[in-house]
Structure formats: C-alpha cells, structure tokens
mmCIF file of C-alpha atoms in Angstrom:
data_model
loop_
_atom_site.group_PDB
_atom_site.id
_atom_site.type_symbol
_atom_site.label_atom_id
_atom_site.label_comp_id
_atom_site.label_asym_id
_atom_site.label_seq_id
_atom_site.Cartn_x
_atom_site.Cartn_y
_atom_site.Cartn_z
ATOM 1 C CA MET F 1 127.863 242.620 285.603
ATOM 2 C CA LEU F 2 124.822 244.094 284.100
ATOM 3 C CA ASN F 3 124.545 247.446 284.506
ATOM 4 C CA ARG F 4 121.400 249.515 284.759
ATOM 5 C CA SER F 5 122.234 251.450 282.101
ATOM 6 C CA ASP F 6 123.006 248.403 279.165
ATOM 7 C CA CYS F 7 120.397 248.151 276.610
ATOM 8 C CA LEU F 8 118.658 244.616 275.899
ATOM 9 C CA GLU F 9 117.583 243.173 272.797
ATOM 10 C CA PRO F 10 116.917 239.753 271.457
ATOM 11 C CA ASN F 11 119.050 237.260 270.394
ATOM 12 C CA LEU F 12 117.539 236.994 266.747
ATOM 13 C CA ARG F 13 120.044 234.248 265.803
ATOM 14 C CA ARG F 14 118.565 232.122 268.707
ATOM 15 C CA ALA F 15 114.932 233.253 269.841
ATOM 16 C CA ALA F 16 112.198 233.215 268.237
ATOM 17 C CA ALA F 17 109.217 234.987 270.148
ATOM 18 C CA GLU F 18 105.836 236.655 270.296
ATOM 19 C CA VAL F 19 103.397 238.893 272.576
ATOM 20 C CA ILE F 20 99.938 237.039 272.597
ATOM 21 C CA ASP F 21 97.345 238.393 275.005
ATOM 22 C CA GLY F 22 100.053 240.067 277.257
ATOM 23 C CA GLU F 23 101.711 236.986 277.292
ATOM 24 C CA ALA F 24 104.990 236.722 275.550
ATOM 25 C CA ILE F 25 106.445 233.145 274.082
ATOM 26 C CA ILE F 26 109.879 232.225 273.239
ATOM 27 C CA ILE F 27 111.533 229.298 271.652
ATOM 28 C CA ASP F 28 114.840 228.236 272.049
ATOM 29 C CA LEU F 29 115.621 228.128 268.259
ATOM 30 C CA GLU F 30 118.334 225.885 269.274
ATOM 31 C CA SER F 31 117.482 223.889 272.323
ATOM 32 C CA GLY F 32 113.888 223.670 271.464
ATOM 33 C CA VAL F 33 112.959 224.892 274.995
ATOM 34 C CA TYR F 34 109.782 226.966 275.046
ATOM 35 C CA TYR F 35 109.541 229.719 277.382
ATOM 36 C CA SER F 36 106.520 231.413 278.925
ATOM 37 C CA MET F 37 106.161 235.081 279.896
ATOM 38 C CA PRO F 38 103.065 235.847 281.302
ATOM 39 C CA GLY F 39 101.629 239.615 282.849
ATOM 40 C CA ILE F 40 104.379 241.720 283.338
ATOM 41 C CA GLY F 41 106.718 239.312 281.818
ATOM 42 C CA GLY F 42 105.191 240.112 278.248
ATOM 43 C CA GLU F 43 105.539 243.905 278.504
ATOM 44 C CA ILE F 44 109.107 243.628 279.621
ATOM 45 C CA TRP F 45 109.682 241.135 276.228
ATOM 46 C CA THR F 46 108.133 243.794 274.846
ATOM 47 C CA MET F 47 110.553 246.429 275.839
ATOM 48 C CA ILE F 48 113.684 244.581 275.599
ATOM 49 C CA ALA F 49 112.488 244.034 271.706
ATOM 50 C CA ALA F 50 112.559 247.715 271.959
ATOM 51 C CA ARG F 51 115.471 247.989 272.958
ATOM 52 C CA ARG F 52 115.445 249.206 276.470
ATOM 53 C CA SER F 53 117.774 249.852 279.085
ATOM 54 C CA ILE F 54 116.686 248.509 282.393
ATOM 55 C CA ASP F 55 116.332 251.676 283.724
ATOM 56 C CA SER F 56 114.168 252.759 281.299
ATOM 57 C CA MET F 57 112.296 249.804 281.859
ATOM 58 C CA LEU F 58 112.164 250.392 285.634
ATOM 59 C CA GLU F 59 110.927 253.712 285.351
ATOM 60 C CA GLU F 60 107.940 251.927 283.396
ATOM 61 C CA ILE F 61 106.990 249.538 285.654
ATOM 62 C CA LEU F 62 107.206 252.054 288.704
ATOM 63 C CA ALA F 63 104.962 254.494 286.511
ATOM 64 C CA THR F 64 102.280 251.597 285.673
ATOM 65 C CA TYR F 65 102.345 249.498 288.641
ATOM 66 C CA ASP F 66 102.155 250.040 292.513
ATOM 67 C CA VAL F 67 105.477 248.204 293.337
ATOM 68 C CA ALA F 68 108.355 249.858 295.126
ATOM 69 C CA ALA F 69 111.472 250.715 293.397
ATOM 70 C CA ASP F 70 113.795 248.105 295.274
ATOM 71 C CA ARG F 71 111.375 245.612 294.820
ATOM 72 C CA ALA F 72 110.847 245.837 290.737
ATOM 73 C CA LEU F 73 114.784 246.143 290.323
ATOM 74 C CA GLY F 74 115.278 243.129 291.944
ATOM 75 C CA HIS F 75 112.615 240.878 290.262
ATOM 76 C CA LEU F 76 113.476 243.150 286.915
ATOM 77 C CA GLU F 77 117.209 241.874 287.028
ATOM 78 C CA GLU F 78 116.141 238.495 288.425
ATOM 79 C CA VAL F 79 114.114 237.582 285.449
ATOM 80 C CA VAL F 80 116.734 239.517 283.016
ATOM 81 C CA GLY F 81 119.365 237.757 284.065
ATOM 82 C CA ARG F 82 117.317 234.313 283.924
ATOM 83 C CA LEU F 83 116.789 235.603 279.897
ATOM 84 C CA LEU F 84 120.626 236.368 279.330
ATOM 85 C CA ALA F 85 121.763 232.794 280.717
ATOM 86 C CA GLU F 86 119.439 231.267 278.753
ATOM 87 C CA GLY F 87 121.068 232.883 275.863
ATOM 88 C CA LEU F 88 117.449 234.163 274.591
ATOM 89 C CA VAL F 89 118.880 238.041 275.132
ATOM 90 C CA GLN F 90 121.930 239.727 274.939
ATOM 91 C CA VAL F 91 123.273 243.331 275.152
ATOM 92 C CA SER F 92 123.007 245.744 272.702
ATOM 93 C CA GLY F 93 124.293 248.914 272.393
ATOM 94 C CA THR F 94 122.537 251.397 272.690
ATOM 95 C CA GLU F 95 119.189 252.239 273.163
ATOM 96 C CA ASP F 96 116.489 252.676 270.319
ATOM 97 C CA SER F 97 114.320 255.182 272.718
ATOM 98 C CA ALA F 98 113.086 255.813 275.825
ATOM 99 C CA ARG F 99 109.021 255.611 275.959
ATOM 100 C CA VAL F 100 108.334 255.814 279.527
ATOM 101 C CA VAL F 101 104.748 257.741 279.524
ATOM 102 C CA ALA F 102 103.541 259.671 282.310
ATOM 103 C CA ARG F 103 100.133 257.861 283.783
ATOM 104 C CA ASP F 104 97.259 259.514 285.060
ATOM 105 C CA ALA F 105 95.410 256.377 285.426
ATOM 106 C CA PRO F 106 96.237 254.516 289.448
ATOM 107 C CA ARG F 107 98.526 252.145 289.188
ATOM 108 C CA ARG F 108 98.204 248.411 288.454
ATOM 109 C CA PRO F 109 98.477 245.888 290.963
ATOM 110 C CA TYR F 110 101.899 244.440 290.940
ATOM 111 C CA THR F 111 102.852 240.601 290.602
ATOM 112 C CA PRO F 112 106.311 240.184 290.234
ATOM 113 C CA PRO F 113 107.362 238.921 286.645
ATOM 114 C CA LYS F 114 108.097 235.322 285.776
ATOM 115 C CA LEU F 115 110.289 233.287 283.233
ATOM 116 C CA ASP F 116 108.373 229.660 282.915
ATOM 117 C CA ALA F 117 110.452 227.239 280.682
ATOM 118 C CA TYR F 118 109.614 223.770 279.304
ATOM 119 C CA ARG F 119 111.314 221.717 278.526
ATOM 120 C CA ASP F 120 109.048 218.644 276.860
ATOM 121 C CA MET F 121 109.667 219.547 273.709
ATOM 122 C CA GLU F 122 113.267 219.579 273.648
ATOM 123 C CA ASP F 123 113.121 215.600 271.929
ATOM 124 C CA LEU F 124 110.685 216.838 269.495
ATOM 125 C CA LEU F 125 112.526 220.043 267.921
ATOM 126 C CA ALA F 126 115.435 218.700 267.634
ATOM 127 C CA LEU F 127 114.982 215.934 265.171
ATOM 128 C CA ASP F 128 113.043 218.857 262.991
ATOM 129 C CA PRO F 129 114.627 222.282 264.367
ATOM 130 C CA PRO F 130 112.521 225.422 263.415
ATOM 131 C CA ALA F 131 115.239 226.963 260.747
ATOM 132 C CA PRO F 132 116.772 230.400 262.703
ATOM 133 C CA GLY F 133 115.307 232.749 259.743
ATOM 134 C CA MET F 134 111.303 231.488 260.102
ATOM 135 C CA ASN F 135 110.653 234.720 261.116
ATOM 136 C CA GLN F 136 111.353 236.028 257.445
ATOM 137 C CA ILE F 137 108.575 233.757 256.070
ATOM 138 C CA PHE F 138 106.090 235.371 254.862
ATOM 139 C CA TRP F 139 102.293 235.052 253.001
ATOM 140 C CA ASN F 140 102.419 236.119 249.344
ATOM 141 C CA ASP F 141 99.334 235.490 247.444
ATOM 142 C CA GLY F 142 97.582 233.325 249.360
ATOM 143 C CA GLY F 143 101.011 231.225 249.635
ATOM 144 C CA LEU F 144 103.888 230.551 251.898
ATOM 145 C CA ARG F 145 107.411 232.082 249.717
#
C-alpha cells in the first residue's frame, strides 16, 4: 500500500520519458507500450522525476488548480497507482525537495489527470527494442557517440 509520505521516481531501467508541451510521453522499454499523460499529467510526471512525495504533489496541485483536496487526492492516487502497476515508477527512499510554490495568480481550472496507454507499437518495438541506456546517447561534434 502506498503511503502519502512515500516519494516516487521514474523506473529508469524500464521507462524513458520526456515532457513535451506539457504532455508526458513515456515508453516502456521492455514491452514497447507507450503512454501519454496530457495536461496535469505532465506536471505530475515532472514532480515524480523530481522525487516528490504524494503529499507534496497534492499540495502543488491544490496551490495551482481549483479543486477540492479529496477529489485531487483520489485522482492522484489513481494515476500513481496505474504508473506503479505498469512498472513505470517506483517508490524511492527520500524526497529530493519539496517545491510548493505560493501562487498569487488565481487557481486554474482542474481536469483530472489520465494515463493513456497505446499498445499498437508493442510488436514493432519487440522486434527492435530501444536500448535501456538510450537516454545516455548524446551528440558530440555533430555526431552520435
């Protein structure tokens, strides 16, 4: 059972992810399934990558969005539960830092986070799976190294 004080982090042995224009795009390197977390989901993935606790993420959501705490917590626990079940995230030991930002601006409208799975690439990626260390490839003098 996940505790609200538990901190989460991406499972880097299994998942490669990038947040693009506010949407988290996640690829399961073992199965080839890719996932999308638009809107608030991209913000949640960013907080997971920063090794935040459920409580810390909830505080950030409540400071940013116009939503009741119990509703936001239910949605957060649901999406985090799915990420854990898919093996994309794992519980980490400690929180890197709590970065709840006081917001002077009005809170934004809330849309529940969701995790969409796309399984149409599974077979293709199974034939030629991405390398687990693919995020370590970088450009050097105009070429891949």
